[in-house]
XYZ file of N, CA and C in Angstrom:
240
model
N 193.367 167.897 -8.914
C 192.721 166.662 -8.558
C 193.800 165.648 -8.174
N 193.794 165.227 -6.879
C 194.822 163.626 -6.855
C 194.498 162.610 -6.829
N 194.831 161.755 -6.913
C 194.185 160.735 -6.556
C 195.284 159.569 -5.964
N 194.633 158.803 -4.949
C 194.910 157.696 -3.865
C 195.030 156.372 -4.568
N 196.141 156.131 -3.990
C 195.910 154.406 -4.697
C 195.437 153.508 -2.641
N 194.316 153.232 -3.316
C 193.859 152.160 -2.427
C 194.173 150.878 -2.508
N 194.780 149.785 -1.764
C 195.670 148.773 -1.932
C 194.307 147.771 -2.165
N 194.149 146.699 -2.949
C 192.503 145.804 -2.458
C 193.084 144.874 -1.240
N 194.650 144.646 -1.045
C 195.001 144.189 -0.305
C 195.229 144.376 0.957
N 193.918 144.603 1.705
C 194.289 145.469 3.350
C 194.575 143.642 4.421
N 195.878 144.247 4.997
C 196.212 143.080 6.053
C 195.147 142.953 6.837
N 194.254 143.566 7.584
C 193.109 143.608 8.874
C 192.291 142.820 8.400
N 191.787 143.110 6.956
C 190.400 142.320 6.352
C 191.301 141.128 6.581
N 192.282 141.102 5.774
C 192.599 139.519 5.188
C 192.821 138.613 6.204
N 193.090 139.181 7.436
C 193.743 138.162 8.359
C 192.220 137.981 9.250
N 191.237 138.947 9.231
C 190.166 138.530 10.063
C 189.352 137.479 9.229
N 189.458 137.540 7.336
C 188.615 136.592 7.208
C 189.797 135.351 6.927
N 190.468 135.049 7.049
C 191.576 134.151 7.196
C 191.193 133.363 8.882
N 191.239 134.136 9.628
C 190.569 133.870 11.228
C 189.280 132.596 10.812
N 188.219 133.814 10.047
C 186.726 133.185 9.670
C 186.834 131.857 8.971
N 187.954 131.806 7.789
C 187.872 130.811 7.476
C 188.187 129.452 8.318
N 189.041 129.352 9.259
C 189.508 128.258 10.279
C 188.426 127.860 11.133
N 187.632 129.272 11.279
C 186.808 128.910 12.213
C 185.088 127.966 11.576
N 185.279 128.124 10.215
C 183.971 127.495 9.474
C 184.975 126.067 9.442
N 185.946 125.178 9.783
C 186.133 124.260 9.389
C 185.381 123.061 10.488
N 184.820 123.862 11.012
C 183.850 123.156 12.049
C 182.700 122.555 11.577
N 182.634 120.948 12.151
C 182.063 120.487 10.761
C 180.269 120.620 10.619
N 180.268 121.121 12.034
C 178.494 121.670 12.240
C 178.292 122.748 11.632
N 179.246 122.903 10.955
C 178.898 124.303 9.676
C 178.996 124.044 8.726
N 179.991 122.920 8.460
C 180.789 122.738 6.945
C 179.349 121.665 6.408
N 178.778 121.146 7.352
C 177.546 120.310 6.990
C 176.412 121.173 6.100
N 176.314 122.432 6.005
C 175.585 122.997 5.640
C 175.863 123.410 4.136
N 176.967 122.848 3.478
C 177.612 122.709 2.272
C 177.871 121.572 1.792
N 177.356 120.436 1.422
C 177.379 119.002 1.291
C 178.752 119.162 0.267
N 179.053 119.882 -0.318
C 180.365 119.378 -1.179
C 181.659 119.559 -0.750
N 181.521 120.492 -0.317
C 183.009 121.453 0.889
C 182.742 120.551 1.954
N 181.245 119.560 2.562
C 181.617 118.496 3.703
C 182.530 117.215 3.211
N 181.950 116.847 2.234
C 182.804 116.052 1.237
C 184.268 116.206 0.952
N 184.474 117.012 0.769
C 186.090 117.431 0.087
C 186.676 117.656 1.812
N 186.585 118.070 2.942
C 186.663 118.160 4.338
C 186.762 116.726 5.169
N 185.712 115.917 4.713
C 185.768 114.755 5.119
C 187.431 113.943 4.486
N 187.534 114.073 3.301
C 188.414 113.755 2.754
C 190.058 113.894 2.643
N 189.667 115.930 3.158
C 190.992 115.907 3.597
C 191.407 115.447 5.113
N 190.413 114.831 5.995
C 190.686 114.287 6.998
C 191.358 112.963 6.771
N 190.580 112.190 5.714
C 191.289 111.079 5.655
C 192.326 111.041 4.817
N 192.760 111.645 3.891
C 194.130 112.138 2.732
C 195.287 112.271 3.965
N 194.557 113.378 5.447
C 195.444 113.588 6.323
C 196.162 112.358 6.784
N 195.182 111.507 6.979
C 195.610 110.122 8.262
C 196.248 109.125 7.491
N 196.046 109.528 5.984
C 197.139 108.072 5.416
C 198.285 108.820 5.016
N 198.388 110.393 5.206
C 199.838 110.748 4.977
C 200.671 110.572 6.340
N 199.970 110.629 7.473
C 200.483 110.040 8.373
C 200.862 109.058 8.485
N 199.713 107.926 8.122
C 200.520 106.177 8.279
C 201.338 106.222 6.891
N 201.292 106.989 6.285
C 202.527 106.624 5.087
C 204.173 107.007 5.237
N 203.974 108.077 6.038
C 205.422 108.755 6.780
C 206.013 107.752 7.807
N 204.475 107.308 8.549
C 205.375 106.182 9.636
C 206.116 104.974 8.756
N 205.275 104.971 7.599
C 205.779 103.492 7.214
C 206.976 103.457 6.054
N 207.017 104.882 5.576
C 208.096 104.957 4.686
C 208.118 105.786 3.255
N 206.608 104.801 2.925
C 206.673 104.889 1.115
C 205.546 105.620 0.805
N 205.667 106.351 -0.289
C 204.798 107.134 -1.197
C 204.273 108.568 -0.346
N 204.664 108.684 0.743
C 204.578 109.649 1.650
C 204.903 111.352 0.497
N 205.423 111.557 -0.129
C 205.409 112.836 -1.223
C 204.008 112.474 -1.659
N 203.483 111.333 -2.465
C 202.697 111.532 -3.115
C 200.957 112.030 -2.196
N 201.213 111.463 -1.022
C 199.722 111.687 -0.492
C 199.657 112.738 0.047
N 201.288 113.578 0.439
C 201.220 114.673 1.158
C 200.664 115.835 -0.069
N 200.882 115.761 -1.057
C 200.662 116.806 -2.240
C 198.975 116.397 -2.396
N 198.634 115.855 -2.440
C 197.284 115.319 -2.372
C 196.320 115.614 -1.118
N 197.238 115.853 0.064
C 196.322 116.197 1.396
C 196.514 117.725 1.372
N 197.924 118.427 0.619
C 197.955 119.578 0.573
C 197.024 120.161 -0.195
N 196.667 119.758 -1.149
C 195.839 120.341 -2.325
C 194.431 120.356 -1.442
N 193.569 119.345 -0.760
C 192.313 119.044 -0.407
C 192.190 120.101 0.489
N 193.381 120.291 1.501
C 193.161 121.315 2.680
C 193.114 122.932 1.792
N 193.813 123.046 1.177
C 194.272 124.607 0.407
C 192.658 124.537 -0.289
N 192.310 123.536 -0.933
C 190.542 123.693 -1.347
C 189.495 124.323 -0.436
N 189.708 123.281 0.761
C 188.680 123.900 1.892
C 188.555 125.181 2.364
N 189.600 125.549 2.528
C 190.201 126.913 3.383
C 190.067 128.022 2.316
N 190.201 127.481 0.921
C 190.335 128.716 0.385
C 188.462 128.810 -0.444
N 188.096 127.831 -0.064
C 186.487 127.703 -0.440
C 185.783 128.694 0.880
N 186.475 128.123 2.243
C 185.964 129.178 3.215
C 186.123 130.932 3.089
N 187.638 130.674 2.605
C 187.954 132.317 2.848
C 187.104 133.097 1.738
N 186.642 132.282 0.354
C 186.114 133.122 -0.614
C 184.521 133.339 0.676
């Protein structure tokens, strides 16, 4: 008798639903999840004040770890 080790980690799946997930960040979909629209909406705006915070100087670490976290939520709420 042998037996196979099957990896759960196949690259093809992961990168097609990795694909899927980018492509649900569209927000005529993400609407159909009022909390993931919420947390989406948010990392839009977390995005735009880590921007005006880089232009302007200060606290720019702190909002970027904060816009990082909101986006890594969404994406990884999609990919599940």
């Amino acid at each position: 008798m042998t037996t196979t080790n099957k990896s759960v980690w196949n690259s093809q799946i992961f990168l097609s639903a990795a694909k899927d997930a980018v492509r649900k960040l569209n927000p005529k979909l993400m609407v159909k999840n009022p909390v993931m629209f919420v947390v989406e909406i948010g990392s839009l705006l977390s995005s735009i004040a880590f921007a005006h915070d880089l232009k302007v100087g200060h606290g720019a670490l702190f909002s970027g770890q904060i816009t990082l976290w909101l986006w890594f939520t969404v994406l990884f709420a999609n990919l599940a």
